[in-house]
PDB file of C-alpha atoms in Angstrom:
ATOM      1  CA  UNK A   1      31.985  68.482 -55.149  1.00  0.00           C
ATOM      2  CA  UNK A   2      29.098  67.672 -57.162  1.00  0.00           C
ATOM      3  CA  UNK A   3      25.709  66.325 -55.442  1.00  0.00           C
ATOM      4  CA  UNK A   4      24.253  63.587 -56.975  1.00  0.00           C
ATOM      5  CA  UNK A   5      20.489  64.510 -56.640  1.00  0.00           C
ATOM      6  CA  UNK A   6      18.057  61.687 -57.199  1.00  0.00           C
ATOM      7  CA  UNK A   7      14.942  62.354 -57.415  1.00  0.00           C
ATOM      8  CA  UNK A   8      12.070  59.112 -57.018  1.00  0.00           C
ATOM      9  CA  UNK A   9       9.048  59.784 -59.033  1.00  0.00           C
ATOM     10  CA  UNK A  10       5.876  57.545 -57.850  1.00  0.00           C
ATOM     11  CA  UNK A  11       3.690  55.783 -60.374  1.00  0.00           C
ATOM     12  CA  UNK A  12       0.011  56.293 -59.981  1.00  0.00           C
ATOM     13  CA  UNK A  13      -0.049  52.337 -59.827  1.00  0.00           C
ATOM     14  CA  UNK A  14       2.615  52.446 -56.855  1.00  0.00           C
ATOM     15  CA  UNK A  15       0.237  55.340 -55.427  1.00  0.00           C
ATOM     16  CA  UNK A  16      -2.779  53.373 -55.182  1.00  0.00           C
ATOM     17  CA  UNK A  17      -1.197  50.804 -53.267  1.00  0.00           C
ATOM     18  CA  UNK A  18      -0.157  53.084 -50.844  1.00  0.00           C
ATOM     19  CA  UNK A  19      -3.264  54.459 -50.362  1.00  0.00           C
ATOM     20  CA  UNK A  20      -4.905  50.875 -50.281  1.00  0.00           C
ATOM     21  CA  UNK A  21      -2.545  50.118 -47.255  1.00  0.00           C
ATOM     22  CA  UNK A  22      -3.367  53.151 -45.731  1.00  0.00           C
ATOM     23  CA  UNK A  23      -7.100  52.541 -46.079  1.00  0.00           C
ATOM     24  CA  UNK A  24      -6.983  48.717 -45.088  1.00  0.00           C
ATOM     25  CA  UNK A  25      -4.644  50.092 -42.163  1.00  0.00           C
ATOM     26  CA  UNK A  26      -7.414  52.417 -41.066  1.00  0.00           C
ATOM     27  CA  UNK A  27     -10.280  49.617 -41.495  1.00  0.00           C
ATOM     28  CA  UNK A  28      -7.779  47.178 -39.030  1.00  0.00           C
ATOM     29  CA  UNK A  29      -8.088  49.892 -36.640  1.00  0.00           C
ATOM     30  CA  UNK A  30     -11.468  50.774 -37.133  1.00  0.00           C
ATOM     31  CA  UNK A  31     -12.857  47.035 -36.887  1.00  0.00           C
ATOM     32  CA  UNK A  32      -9.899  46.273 -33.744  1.00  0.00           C
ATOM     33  CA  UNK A  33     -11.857  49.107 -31.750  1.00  0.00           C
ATOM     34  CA  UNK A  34     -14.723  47.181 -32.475  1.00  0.00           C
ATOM     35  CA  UNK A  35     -13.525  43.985 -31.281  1.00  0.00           C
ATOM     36  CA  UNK A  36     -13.180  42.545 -34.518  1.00  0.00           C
ATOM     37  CA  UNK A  37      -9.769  41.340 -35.881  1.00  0.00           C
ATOM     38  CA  UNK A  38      -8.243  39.686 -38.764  1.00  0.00           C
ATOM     39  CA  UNK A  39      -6.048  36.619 -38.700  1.00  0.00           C
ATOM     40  CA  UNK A  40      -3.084  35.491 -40.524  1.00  0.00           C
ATOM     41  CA  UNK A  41      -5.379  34.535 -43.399  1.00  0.00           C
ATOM     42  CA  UNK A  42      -7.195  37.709 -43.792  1.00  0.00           C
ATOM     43  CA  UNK A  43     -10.892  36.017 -41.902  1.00  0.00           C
ATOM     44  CA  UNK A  44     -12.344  38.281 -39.909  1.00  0.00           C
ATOM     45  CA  UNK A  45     -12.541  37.082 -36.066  1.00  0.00           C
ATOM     46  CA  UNK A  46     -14.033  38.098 -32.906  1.00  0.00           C
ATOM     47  CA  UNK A  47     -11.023  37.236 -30.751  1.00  0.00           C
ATOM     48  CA  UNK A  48      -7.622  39.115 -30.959  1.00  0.00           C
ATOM     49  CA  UNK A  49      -5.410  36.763 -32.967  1.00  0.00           C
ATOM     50  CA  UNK A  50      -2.879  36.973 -29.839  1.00  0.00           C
ATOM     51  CA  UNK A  51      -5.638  36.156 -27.219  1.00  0.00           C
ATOM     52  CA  UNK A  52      -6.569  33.710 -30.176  1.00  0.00           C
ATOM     53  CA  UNK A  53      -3.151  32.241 -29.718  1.00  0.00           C
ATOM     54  CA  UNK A  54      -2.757  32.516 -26.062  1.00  0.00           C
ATOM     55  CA  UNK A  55      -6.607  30.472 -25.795  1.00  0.00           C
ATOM     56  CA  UNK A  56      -4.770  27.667 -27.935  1.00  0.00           C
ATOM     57  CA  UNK A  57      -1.701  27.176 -25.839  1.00  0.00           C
ATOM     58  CA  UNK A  58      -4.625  27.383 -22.758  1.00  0.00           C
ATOM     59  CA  UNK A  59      -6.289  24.615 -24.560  1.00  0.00           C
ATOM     60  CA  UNK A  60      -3.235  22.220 -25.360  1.00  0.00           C
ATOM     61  CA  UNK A  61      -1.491  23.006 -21.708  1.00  0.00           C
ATOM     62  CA  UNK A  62      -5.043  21.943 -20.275  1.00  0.00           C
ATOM     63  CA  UNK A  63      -4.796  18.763 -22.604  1.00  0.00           C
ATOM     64  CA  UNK A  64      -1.594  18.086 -21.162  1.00  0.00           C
ATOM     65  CA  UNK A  65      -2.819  18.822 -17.253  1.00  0.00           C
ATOM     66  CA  UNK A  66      -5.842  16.287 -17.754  1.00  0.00           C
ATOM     67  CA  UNK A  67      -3.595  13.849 -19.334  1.00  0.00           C
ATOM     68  CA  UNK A  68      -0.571  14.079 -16.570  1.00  0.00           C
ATOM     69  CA  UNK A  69      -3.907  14.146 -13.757  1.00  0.00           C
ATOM     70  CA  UNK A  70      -5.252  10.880 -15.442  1.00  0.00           C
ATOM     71  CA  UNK A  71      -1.274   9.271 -15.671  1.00  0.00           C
ATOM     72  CA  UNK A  72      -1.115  10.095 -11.677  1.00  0.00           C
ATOM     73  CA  UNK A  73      -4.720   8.290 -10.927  1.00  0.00           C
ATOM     74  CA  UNK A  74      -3.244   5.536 -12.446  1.00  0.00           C
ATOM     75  CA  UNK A  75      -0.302   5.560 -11.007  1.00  0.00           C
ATOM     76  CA  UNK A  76      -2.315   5.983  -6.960  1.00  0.00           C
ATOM     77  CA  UNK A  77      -4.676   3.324  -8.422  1.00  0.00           C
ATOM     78  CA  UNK A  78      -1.798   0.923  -8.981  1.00  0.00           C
ATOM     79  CA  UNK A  79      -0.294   1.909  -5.496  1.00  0.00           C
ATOM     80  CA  UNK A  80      -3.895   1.497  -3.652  1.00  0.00           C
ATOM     81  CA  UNK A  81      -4.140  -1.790  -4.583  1.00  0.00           C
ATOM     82  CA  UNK A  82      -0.695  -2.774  -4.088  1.00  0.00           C
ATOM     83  CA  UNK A  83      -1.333  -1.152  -0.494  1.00  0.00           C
ATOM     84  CA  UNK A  84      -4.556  -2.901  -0.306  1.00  0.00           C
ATOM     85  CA  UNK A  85      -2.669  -6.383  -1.139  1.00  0.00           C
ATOM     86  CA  UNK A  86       0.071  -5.952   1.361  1.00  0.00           C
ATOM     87  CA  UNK A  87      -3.135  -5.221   4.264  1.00  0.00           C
ATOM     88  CA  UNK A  88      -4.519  -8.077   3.402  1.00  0.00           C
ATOM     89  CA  UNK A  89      -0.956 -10.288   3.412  1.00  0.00           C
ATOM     90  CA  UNK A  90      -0.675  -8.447   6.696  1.00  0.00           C
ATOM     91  CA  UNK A  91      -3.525  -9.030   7.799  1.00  0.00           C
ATOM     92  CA  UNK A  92      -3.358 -13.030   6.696  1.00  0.00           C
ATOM     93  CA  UNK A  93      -0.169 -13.300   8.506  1.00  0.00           C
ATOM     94  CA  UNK A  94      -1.726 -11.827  11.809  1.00  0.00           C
ATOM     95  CA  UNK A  95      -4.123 -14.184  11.899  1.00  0.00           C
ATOM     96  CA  UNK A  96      -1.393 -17.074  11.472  1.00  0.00           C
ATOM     97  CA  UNK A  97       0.279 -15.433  14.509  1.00  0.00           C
ATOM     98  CA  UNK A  98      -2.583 -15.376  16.692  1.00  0.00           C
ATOM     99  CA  UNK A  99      -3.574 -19.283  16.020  1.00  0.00           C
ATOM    100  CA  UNK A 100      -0.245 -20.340  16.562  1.00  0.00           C
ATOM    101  CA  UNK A 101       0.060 -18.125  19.487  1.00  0.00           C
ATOM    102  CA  UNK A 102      -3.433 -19.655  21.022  1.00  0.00           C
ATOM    103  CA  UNK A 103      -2.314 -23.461  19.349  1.00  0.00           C
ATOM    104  CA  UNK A 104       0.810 -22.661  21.793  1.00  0.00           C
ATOM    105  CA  UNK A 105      -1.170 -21.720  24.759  1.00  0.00           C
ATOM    106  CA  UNK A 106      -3.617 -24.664  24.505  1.00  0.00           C
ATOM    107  CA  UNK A 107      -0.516 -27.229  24.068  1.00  0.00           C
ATOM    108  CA  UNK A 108       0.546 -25.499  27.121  1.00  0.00           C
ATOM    109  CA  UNK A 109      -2.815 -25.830  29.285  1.00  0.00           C
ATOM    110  CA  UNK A 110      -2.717 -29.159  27.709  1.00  0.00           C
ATOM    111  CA  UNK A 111       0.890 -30.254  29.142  1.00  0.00           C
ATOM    112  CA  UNK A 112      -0.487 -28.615  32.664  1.00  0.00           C
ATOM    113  CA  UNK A 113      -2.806 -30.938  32.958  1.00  0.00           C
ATOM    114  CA  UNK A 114      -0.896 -33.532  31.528  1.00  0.00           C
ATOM    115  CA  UNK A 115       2.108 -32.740  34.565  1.00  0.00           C
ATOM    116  CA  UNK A 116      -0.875 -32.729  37.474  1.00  0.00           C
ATOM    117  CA  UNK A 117      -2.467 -36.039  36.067  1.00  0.00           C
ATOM    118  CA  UNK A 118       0.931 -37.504  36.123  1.00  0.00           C
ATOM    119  CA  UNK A 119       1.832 -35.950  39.743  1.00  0.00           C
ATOM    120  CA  UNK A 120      -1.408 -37.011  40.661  1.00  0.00           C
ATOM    121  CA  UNK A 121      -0.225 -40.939  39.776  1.00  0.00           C
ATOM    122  CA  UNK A 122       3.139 -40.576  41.149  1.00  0.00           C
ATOM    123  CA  UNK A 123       1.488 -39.612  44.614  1.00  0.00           C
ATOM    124  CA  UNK A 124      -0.597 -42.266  44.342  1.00  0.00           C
ATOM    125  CA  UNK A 125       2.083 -44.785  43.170  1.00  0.00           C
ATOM    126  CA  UNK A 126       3.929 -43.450  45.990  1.00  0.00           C
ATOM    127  CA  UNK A 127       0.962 -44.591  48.279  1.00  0.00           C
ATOM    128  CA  UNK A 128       0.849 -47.483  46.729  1.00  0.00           C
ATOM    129  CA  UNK A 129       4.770 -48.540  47.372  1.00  0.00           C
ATOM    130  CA  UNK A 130       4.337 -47.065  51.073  1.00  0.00           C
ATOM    131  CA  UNK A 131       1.359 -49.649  51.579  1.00  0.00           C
ATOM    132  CA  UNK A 132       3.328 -52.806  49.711  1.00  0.00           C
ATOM    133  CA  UNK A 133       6.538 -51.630  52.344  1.00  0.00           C
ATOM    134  CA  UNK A 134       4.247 -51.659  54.967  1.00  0.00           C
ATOM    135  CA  UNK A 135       3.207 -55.173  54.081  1.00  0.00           C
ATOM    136  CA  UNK A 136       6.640 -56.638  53.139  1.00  0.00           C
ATOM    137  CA  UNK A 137       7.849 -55.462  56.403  1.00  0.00           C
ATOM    138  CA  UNK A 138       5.134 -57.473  58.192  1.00  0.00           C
ATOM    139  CA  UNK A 139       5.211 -60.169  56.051  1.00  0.00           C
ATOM    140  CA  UNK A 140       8.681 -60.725  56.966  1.00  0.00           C
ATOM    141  CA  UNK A 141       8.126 -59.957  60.094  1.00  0.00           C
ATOM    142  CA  UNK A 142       5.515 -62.876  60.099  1.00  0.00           C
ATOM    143  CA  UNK A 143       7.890 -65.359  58.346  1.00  0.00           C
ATOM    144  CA  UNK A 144      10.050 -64.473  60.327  1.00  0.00           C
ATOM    145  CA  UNK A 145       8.046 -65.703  63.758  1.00  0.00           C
ATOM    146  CA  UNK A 146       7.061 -68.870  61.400  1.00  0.00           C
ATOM    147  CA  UNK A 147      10.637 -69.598  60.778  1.00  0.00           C
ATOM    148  CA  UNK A 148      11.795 -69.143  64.634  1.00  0.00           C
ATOM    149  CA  UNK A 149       8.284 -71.420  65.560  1.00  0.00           C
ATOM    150  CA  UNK A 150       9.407 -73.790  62.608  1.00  0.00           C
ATOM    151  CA  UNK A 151      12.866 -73.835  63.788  1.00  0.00           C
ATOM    152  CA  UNK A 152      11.568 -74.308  67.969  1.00  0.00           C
ATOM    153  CA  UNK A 153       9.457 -77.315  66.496  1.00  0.00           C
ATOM    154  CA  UNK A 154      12.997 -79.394  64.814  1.00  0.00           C
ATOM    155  CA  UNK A 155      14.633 -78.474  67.768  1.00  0.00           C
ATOM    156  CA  UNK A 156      11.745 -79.971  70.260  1.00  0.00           C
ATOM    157  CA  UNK A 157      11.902 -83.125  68.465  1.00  0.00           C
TER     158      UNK A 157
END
């Protein structure tokens, strides 16, 4: 068998390059040690592109929190005062309850007096009739004795 040897020969052009990258590699490091960084656009920043990144997402989830936190005020706002209506239905309809409850107890007071006013008359009626019985009976009882003397005075005759 026969080995097919290739051999690659570098241009000084391609060997340049390769140094550059080796050279820029060794500034990243250099400059990363010192806190400095590059970002996907070759500018030089203070902040580790990934803690870069990681402070963006930070930023945008807090966006998010303060927007879902002012959604939810909202939201109890709207239920406070739908809360704060209902109290004050409540407390309307309470307030019908105890006037007709005290409109029901003053009818009834009202009706008590009204039954011992008319008890009152009824005794007295009662009186009343007792005393006219009283009377008919003697006033019969006199025409009677008028009638018998009447009747003694035809027969005398």
């Amino acid at each position: 068998t026969t080995h097919l040897l290739l051999t690659a020969t570098v241009t000084p052009s391609e060997q340049n390059f390769s140094r550059e990258l080796r050279e820029t590699a060794m500034a990243k490091d250099i400059l990363g040690e010192a806190g400095l960084h590059f970002d996907e656009l070759n500018k030089l920043r203070v902040l580790d592109p990934e803690v870069t990144q990681q402070t963006i997402e930070l930023k945008e989830e807090c966006k998010d929190f303060v927007d879902k936190i002012g959604q939810f005020q909202k939201i109890v706002g709207g239920l406070i005062e739908l809360v704060d209506q209902l109290a004050k239905a409540a407390e309307n309809e309470k307030m019908k309850a105890i006037g007709a409850r005290n409109l029901l107890k003053s009818i009834a007071k009202q009706r008590e007096a009204q039954q011992q006013q008319l008890q009152a008359l009824i005794a007295e009626k009662k009186m009343q009739l007792e005393r006219y019985r009283v009377e008919y009976e003697a006033l019969c009882k006199v025409e009677a004795e008028q009638n018998e003397f009447i009747d003694q005075f035809i027969f005398q005759k």
